[in-house]
mmCIF file of C-alpha atoms in Angstrom:
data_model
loop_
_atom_site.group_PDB
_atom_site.id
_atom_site.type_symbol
_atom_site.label_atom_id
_atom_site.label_comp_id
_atom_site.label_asym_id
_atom_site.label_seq_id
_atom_site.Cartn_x
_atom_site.Cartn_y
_atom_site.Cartn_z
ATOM 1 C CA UNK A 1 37.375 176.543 -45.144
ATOM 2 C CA UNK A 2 36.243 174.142 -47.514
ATOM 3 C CA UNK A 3 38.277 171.403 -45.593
ATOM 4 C CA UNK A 4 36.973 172.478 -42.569
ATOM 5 C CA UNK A 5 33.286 171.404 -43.682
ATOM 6 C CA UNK A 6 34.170 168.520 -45.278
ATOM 7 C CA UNK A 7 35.817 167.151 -41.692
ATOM 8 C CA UNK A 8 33.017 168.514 -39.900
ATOM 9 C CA UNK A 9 30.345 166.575 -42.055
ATOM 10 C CA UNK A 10 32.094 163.647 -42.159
ATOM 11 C CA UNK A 11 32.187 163.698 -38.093
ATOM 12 C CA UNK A 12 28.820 164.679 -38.552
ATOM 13 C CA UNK A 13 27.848 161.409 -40.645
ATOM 14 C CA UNK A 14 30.014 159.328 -38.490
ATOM 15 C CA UNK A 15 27.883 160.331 -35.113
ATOM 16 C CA UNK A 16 25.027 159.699 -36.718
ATOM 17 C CA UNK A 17 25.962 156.318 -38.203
ATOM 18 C CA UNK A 18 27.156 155.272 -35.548
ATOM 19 C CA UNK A 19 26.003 156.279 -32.385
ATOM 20 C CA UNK A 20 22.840 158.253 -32.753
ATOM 21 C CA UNK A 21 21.385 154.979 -34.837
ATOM 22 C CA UNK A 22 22.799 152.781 -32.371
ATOM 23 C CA UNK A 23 21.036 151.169 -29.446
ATOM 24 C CA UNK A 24 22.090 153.498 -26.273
ATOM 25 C CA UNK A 25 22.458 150.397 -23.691
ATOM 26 C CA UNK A 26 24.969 147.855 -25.951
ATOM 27 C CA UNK A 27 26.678 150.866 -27.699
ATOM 28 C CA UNK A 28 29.094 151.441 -24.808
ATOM 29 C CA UNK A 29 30.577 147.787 -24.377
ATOM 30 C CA UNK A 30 33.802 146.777 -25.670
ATOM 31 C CA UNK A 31 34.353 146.598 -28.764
ATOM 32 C CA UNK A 32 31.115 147.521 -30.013
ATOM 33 C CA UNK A 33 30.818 151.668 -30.168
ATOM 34 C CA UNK A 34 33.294 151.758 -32.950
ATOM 35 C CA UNK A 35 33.908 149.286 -36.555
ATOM 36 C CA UNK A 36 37.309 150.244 -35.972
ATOM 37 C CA UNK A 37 38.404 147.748 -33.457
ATOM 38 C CA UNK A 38 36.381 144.626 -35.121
ATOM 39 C CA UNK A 39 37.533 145.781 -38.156
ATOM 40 C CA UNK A 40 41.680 145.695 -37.317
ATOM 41 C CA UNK A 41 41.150 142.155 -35.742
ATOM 42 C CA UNK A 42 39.350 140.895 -38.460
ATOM 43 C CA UNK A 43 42.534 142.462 -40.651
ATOM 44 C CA UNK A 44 44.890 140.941 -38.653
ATOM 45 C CA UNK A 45 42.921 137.886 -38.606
ATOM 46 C CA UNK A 46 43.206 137.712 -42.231
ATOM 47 C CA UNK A 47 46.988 139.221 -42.865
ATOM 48 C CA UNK A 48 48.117 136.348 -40.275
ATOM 49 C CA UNK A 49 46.299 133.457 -41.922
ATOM 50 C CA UNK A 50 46.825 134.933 -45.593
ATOM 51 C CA UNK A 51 50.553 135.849 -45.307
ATOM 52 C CA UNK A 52 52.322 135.642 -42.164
ATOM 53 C CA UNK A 53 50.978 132.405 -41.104
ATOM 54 C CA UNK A 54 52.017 130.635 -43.585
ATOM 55 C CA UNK A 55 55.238 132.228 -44.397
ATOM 56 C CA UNK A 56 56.435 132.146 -40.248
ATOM 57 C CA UNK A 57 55.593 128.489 -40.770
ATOM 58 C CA UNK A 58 57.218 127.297 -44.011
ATOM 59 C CA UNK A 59 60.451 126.024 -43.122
ATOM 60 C CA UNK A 60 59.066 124.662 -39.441
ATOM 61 C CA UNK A 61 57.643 121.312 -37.995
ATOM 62 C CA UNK A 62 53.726 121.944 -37.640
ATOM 63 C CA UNK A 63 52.459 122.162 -33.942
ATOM 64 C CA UNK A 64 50.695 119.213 -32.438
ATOM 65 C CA UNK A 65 48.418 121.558 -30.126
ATOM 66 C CA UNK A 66 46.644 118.346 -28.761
ATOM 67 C CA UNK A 67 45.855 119.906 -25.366
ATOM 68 C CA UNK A 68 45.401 123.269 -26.882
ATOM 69 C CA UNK A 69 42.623 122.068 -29.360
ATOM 70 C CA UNK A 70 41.216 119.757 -26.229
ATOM 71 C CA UNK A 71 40.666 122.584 -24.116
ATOM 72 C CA UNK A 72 39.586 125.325 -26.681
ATOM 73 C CA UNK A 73 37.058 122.827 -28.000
ATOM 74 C CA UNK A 74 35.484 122.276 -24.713
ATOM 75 C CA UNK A 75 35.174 126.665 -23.976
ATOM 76 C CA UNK A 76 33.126 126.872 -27.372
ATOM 77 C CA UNK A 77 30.839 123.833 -25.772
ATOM 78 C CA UNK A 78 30.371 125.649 -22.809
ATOM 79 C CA UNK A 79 29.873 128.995 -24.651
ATOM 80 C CA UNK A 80 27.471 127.085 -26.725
ATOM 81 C CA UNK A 81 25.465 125.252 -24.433
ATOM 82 C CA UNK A 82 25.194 129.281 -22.719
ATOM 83 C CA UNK A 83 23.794 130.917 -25.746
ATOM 84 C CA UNK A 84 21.353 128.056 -26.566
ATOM 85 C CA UNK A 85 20.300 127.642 -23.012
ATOM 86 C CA UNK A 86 19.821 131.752 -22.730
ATOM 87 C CA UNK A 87 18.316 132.090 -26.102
ATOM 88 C CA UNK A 88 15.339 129.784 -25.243
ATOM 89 C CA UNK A 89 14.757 130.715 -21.588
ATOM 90 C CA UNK A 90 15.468 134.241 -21.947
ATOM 91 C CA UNK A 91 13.364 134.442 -25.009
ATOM 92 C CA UNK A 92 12.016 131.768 -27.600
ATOM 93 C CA UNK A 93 10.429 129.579 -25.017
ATOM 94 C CA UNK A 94 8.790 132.754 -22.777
ATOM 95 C CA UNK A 95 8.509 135.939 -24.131
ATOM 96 C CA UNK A 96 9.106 135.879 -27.993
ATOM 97 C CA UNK A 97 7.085 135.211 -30.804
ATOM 98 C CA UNK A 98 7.798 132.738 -33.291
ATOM 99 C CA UNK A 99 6.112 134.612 -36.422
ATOM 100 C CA UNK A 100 7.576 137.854 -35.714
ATOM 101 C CA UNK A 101 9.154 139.554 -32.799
ATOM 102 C CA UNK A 102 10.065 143.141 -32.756
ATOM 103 C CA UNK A 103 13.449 144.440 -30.545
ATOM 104 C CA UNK A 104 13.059 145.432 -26.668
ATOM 105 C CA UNK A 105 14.835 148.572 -26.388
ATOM 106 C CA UNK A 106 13.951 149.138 -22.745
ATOM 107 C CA UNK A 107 16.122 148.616 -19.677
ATOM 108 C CA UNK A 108 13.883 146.409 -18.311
ATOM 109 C CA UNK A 109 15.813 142.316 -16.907
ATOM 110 C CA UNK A 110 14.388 140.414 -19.720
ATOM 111 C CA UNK A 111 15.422 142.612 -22.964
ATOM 112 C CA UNK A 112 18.885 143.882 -21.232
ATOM 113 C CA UNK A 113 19.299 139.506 -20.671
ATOM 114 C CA UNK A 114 18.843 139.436 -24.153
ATOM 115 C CA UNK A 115 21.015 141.932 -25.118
ATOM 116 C CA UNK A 116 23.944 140.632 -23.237
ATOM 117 C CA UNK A 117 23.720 137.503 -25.252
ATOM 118 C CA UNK A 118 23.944 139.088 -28.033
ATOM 119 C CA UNK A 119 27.195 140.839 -27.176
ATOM 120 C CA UNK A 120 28.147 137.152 -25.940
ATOM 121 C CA UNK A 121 27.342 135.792 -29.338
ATOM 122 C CA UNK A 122 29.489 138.450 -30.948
ATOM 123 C CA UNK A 123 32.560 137.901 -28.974
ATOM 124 C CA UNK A 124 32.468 133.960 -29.332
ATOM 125 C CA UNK A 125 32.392 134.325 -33.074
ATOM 126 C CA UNK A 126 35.588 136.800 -32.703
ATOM 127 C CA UNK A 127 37.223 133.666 -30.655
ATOM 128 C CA UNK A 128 36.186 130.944 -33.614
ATOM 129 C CA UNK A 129 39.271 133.327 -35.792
ATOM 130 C CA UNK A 130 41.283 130.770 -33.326
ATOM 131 C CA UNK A 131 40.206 127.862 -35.498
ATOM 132 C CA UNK A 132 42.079 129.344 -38.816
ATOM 133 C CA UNK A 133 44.858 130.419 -36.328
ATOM 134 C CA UNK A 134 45.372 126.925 -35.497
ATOM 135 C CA UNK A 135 44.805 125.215 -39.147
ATOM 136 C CA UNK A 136 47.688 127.843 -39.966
ATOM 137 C CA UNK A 137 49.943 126.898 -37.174
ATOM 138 C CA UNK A 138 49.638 123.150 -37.883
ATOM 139 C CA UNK A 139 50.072 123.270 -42.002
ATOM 140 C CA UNK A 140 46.518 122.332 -42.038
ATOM 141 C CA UNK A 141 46.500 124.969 -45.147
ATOM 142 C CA UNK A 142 43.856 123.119 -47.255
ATOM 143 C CA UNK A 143 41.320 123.457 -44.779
ATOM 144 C CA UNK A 144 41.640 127.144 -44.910
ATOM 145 C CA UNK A 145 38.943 128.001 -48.158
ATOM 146 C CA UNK A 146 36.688 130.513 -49.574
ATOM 147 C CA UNK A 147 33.841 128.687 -47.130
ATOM 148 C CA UNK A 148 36.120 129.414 -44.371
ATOM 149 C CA UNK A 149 37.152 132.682 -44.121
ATOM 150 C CA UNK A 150 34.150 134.015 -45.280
ATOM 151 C CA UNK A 151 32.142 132.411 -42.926
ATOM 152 C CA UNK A 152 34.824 133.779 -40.186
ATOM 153 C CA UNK A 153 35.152 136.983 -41.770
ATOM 154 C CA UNK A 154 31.184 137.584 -42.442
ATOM 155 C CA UNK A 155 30.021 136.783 -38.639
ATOM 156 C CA UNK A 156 32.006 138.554 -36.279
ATOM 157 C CA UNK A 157 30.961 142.068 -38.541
ATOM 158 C CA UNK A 158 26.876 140.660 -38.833
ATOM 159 C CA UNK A 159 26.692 139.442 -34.631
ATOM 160 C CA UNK A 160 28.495 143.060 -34.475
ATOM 161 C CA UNK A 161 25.820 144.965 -36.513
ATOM 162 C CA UNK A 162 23.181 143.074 -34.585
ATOM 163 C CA UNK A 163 24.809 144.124 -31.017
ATOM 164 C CA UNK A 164 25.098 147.354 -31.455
ATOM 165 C CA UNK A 165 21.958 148.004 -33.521
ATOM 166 C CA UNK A 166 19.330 145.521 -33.163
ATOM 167 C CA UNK A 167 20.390 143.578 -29.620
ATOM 168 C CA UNK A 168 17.087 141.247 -29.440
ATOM 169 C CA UNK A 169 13.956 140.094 -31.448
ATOM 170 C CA UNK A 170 13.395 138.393 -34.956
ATOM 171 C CA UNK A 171 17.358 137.945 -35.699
ATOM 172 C CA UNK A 172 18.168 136.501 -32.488
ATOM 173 C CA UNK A 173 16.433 133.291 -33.892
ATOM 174 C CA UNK A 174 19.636 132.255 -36.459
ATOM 175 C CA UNK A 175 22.054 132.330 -33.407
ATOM 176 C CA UNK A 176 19.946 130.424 -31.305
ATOM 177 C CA UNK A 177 19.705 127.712 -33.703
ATOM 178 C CA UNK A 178 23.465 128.347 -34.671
ATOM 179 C CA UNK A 179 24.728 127.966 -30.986
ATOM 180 C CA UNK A 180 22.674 124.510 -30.945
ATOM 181 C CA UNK A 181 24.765 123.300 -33.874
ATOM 182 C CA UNK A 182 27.992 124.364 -32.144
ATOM 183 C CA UNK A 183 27.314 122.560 -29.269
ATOM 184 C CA UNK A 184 27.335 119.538 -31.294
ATOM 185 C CA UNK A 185 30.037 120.736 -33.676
ATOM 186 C CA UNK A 186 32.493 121.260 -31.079
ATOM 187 C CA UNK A 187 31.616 118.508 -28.530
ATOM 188 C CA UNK A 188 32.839 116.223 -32.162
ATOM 189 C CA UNK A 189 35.549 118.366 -32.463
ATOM 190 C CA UNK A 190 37.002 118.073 -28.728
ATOM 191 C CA UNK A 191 36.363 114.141 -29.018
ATOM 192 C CA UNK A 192 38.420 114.298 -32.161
ATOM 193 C CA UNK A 193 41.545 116.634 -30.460
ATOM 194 C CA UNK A 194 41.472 113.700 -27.618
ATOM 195 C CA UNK A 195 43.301 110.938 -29.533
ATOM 196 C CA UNK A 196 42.823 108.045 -32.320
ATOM 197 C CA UNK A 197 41.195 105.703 -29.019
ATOM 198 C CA UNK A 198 37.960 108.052 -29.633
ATOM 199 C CA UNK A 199 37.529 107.938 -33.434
ATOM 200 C CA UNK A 200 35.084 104.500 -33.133
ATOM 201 C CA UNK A 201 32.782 107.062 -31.642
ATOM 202 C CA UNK A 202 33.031 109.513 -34.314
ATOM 203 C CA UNK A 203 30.688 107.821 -37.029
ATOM 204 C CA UNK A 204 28.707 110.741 -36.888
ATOM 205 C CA UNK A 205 31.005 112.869 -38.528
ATOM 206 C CA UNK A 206 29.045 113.437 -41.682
ATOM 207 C CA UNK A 207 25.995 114.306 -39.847
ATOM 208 C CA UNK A 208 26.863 117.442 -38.705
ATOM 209 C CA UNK A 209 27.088 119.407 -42.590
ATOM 210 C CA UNK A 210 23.697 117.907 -42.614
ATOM 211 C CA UNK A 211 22.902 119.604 -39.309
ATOM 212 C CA UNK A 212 24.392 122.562 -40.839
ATOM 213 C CA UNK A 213 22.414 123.128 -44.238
ATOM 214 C CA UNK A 214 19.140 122.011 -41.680
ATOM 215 C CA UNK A 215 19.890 125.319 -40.174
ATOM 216 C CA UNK A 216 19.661 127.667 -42.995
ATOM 217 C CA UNK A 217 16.817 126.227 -44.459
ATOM 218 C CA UNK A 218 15.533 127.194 -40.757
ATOM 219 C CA UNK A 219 16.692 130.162 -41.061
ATOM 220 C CA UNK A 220 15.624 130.933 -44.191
ATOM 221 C CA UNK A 221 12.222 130.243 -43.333
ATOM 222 C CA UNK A 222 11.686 132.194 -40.346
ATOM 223 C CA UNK A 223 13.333 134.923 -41.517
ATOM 224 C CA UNK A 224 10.790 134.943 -44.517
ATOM 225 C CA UNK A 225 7.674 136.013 -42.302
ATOM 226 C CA UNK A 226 9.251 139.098 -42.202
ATOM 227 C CA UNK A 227 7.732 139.852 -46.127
ATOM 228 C CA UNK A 228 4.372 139.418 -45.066
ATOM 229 C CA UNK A 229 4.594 139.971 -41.182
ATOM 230 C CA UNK A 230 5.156 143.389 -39.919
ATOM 231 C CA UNK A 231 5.900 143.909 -35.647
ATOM 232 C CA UNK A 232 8.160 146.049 -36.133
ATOM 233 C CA UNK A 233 11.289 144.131 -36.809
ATOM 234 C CA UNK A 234 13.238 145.709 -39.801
ATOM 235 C CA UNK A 235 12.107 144.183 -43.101
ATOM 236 C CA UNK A 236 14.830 145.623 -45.166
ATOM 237 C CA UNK A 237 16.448 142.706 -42.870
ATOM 238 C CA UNK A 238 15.354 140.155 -45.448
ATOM 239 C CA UNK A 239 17.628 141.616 -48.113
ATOM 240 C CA UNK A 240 20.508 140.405 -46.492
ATOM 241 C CA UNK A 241 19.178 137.302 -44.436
ATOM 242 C CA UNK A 242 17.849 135.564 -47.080
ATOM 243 C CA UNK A 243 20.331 135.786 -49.837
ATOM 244 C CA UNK A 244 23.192 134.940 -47.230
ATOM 245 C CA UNK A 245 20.796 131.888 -46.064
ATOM 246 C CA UNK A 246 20.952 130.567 -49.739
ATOM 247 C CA UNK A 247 24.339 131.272 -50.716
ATOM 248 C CA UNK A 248 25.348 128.993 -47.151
ATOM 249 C CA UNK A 249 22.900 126.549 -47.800
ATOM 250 C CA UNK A 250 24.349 125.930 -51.659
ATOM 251 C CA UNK A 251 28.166 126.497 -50.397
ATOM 252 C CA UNK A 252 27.557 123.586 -47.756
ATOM 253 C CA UNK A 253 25.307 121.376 -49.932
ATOM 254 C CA UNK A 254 28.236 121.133 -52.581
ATOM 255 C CA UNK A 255 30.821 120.720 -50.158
ATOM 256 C CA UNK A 256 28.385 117.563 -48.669
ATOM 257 C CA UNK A 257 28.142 116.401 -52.319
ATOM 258 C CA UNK A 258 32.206 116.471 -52.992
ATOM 259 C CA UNK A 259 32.728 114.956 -49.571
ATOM 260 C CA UNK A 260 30.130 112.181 -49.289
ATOM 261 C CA UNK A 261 28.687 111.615 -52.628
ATOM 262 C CA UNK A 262 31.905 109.700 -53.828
ATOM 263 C CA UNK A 263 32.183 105.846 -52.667
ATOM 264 C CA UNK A 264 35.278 106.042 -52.898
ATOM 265 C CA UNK A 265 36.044 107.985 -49.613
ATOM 266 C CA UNK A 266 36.625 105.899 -46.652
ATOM 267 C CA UNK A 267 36.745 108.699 -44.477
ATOM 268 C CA UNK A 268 34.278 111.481 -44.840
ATOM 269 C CA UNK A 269 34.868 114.722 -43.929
ATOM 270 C CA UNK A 270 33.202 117.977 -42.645
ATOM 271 C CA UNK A 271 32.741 121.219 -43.117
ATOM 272 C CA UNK A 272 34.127 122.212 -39.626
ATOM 273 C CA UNK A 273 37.166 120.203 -38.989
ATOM 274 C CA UNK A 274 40.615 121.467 -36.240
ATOM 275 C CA UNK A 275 40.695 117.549 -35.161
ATOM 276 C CA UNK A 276 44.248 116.322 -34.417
ATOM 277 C CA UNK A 277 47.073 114.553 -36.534
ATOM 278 C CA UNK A 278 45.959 110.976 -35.375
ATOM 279 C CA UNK A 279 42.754 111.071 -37.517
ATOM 280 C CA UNK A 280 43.926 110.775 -40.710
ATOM 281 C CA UNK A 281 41.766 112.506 -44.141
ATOM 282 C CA UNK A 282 39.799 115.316 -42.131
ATOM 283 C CA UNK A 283 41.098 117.657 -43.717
ATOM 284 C CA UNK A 284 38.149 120.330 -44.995
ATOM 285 C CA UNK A 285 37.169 123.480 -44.202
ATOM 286 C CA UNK A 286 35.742 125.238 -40.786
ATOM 287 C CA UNK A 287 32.561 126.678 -40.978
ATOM 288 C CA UNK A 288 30.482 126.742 -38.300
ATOM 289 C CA UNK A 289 27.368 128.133 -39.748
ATOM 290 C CA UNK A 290 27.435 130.513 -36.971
ATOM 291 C CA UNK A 291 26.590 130.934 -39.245
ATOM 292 C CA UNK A 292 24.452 132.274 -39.650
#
């Protein structure tokens, strides 16, 4: 009897966690009505690049994956240059408000447009796992850090949170700005995959951790007006924002220090890097601030 309650609670708690809390109009799209299925890729993710990855690939030749990296580079431009375009027509530049800008949770073309880029965002950070996929299937081990995988790890589960819960308003701000940087990010990153003829164009390199840490002092800052602006956007928000916002900011700021601040490097690197084998030294860590 006693079990009985306990199960029925539970499924009690679990309804209300997780669809009576949840926004009615995203809550139903793939993916998205249950943690469960994020969840198991992000543990598969994880397993694979942990254990299996590099175990399958210990005693073979890494792949070259020119093509591969060309092509995959170029989707997360396009992706990019979608959310960025969709974030400021769709919102920023018409209908929100830059202080502080409560969620839509009407039906109505502009908030439901909003909402589906949300979902968007969320499914292009579960397709940037394929970056640590492919480090790990080229031996590019070293690039896989503690700045990696939790910046892969943390994303997918916060764009998730913010689908299913919160599809629109203040927060949508960090992937706006986030899907800018990508756009850059990658376009280096597909120049890079297309061979050693392209790296005279690739003094930029460096510029882009800048780019990054530019972002989450952005985002830091917006997300601020939330302690003294109320509209109706969760505050509690802040608790999370902010810290994460800091701990990115420092995370990228010494990886710029160890990569740049030393003369003796004739070949910077970034913070983001699934270039190909003729580019020699780019060996660091993926992060795409996504970010936030």
């Amino acid at each position: 009897m006693a079990s009985t309650t306990n199960m029925t609670t539970s499924s009690n708690y679990w309804d209300f966690l997780f669809t009576e809390l949840a926004d009615p109009r995203t809550n139903h799209w793939p993916l998205i009505s249950s943690p469960v299925p994020g969840l198991t890729i992000i543990a598969c993710y994880l397993y694979f690049v942990l254990n299996f990855g590099p175990k399958y690939m210990a005693n073979r030749k890494p792949f070259q994956m020119q093509k591969t990296l060309v092509v995959y580079n170029f989707i997360q431009v396009l992706v990019s240059i979608y959310l960025f375009a969709e974030g400021l027509d769709g919102a920023w530049l018409r209908h929100y408000s830059w202080r502080c800008q409560p969620v839509d949770f009407n039906d109505n073309p502009v908030a439901m447009r909003v909402a589906r880029g949300c979902y968007v965002y969320f499914l292009a950070k579960i397709s940037e796992l394929l970056d640590t996929v492919f480090f790990t299937l080229r031996k590019k081990d070293n690039q896989i850090t503690f700045l990696h995988l939790y910046h892969h790890t943390v994303m997918p589960m916060i764009s998730w949170g913010a689908t299913k819960y919160y599809p629109g308003g203040h927060g949508t701000f960090i992937g706006v700005i986030n899907s800018f940087v990508h756009i850059v990010m990658y376009t280096y990153y597909m120049m890079a995959a297309m061979g050693p003829q392209y790296q005279k164009y690739l003094w930029w390199k460096k510029y882009i951790t800048n780019l990054q840490m530019v972002q989450f002092g952005m985002a830091f800052a917006h997300s601020a007006q939330l302690l003294w602006t109320d509209c109706g956007y969760p505050r509690w928000s802040v608790f999370f924002t902010l810290p994460n916002a800091i701990f990115f900011y420092m995370l990228f700021n010494d990886f710029y220090k160890k990569s740049y601040g030393s003369k003796k490097s004739t070949t910077p690197v970034t913070a983001n890097d699934n270039n190909t084998k003729p580019i020699e030294n780019n060996n660091s860590p993926k992060v795409a601030s996504k970010e936030l």
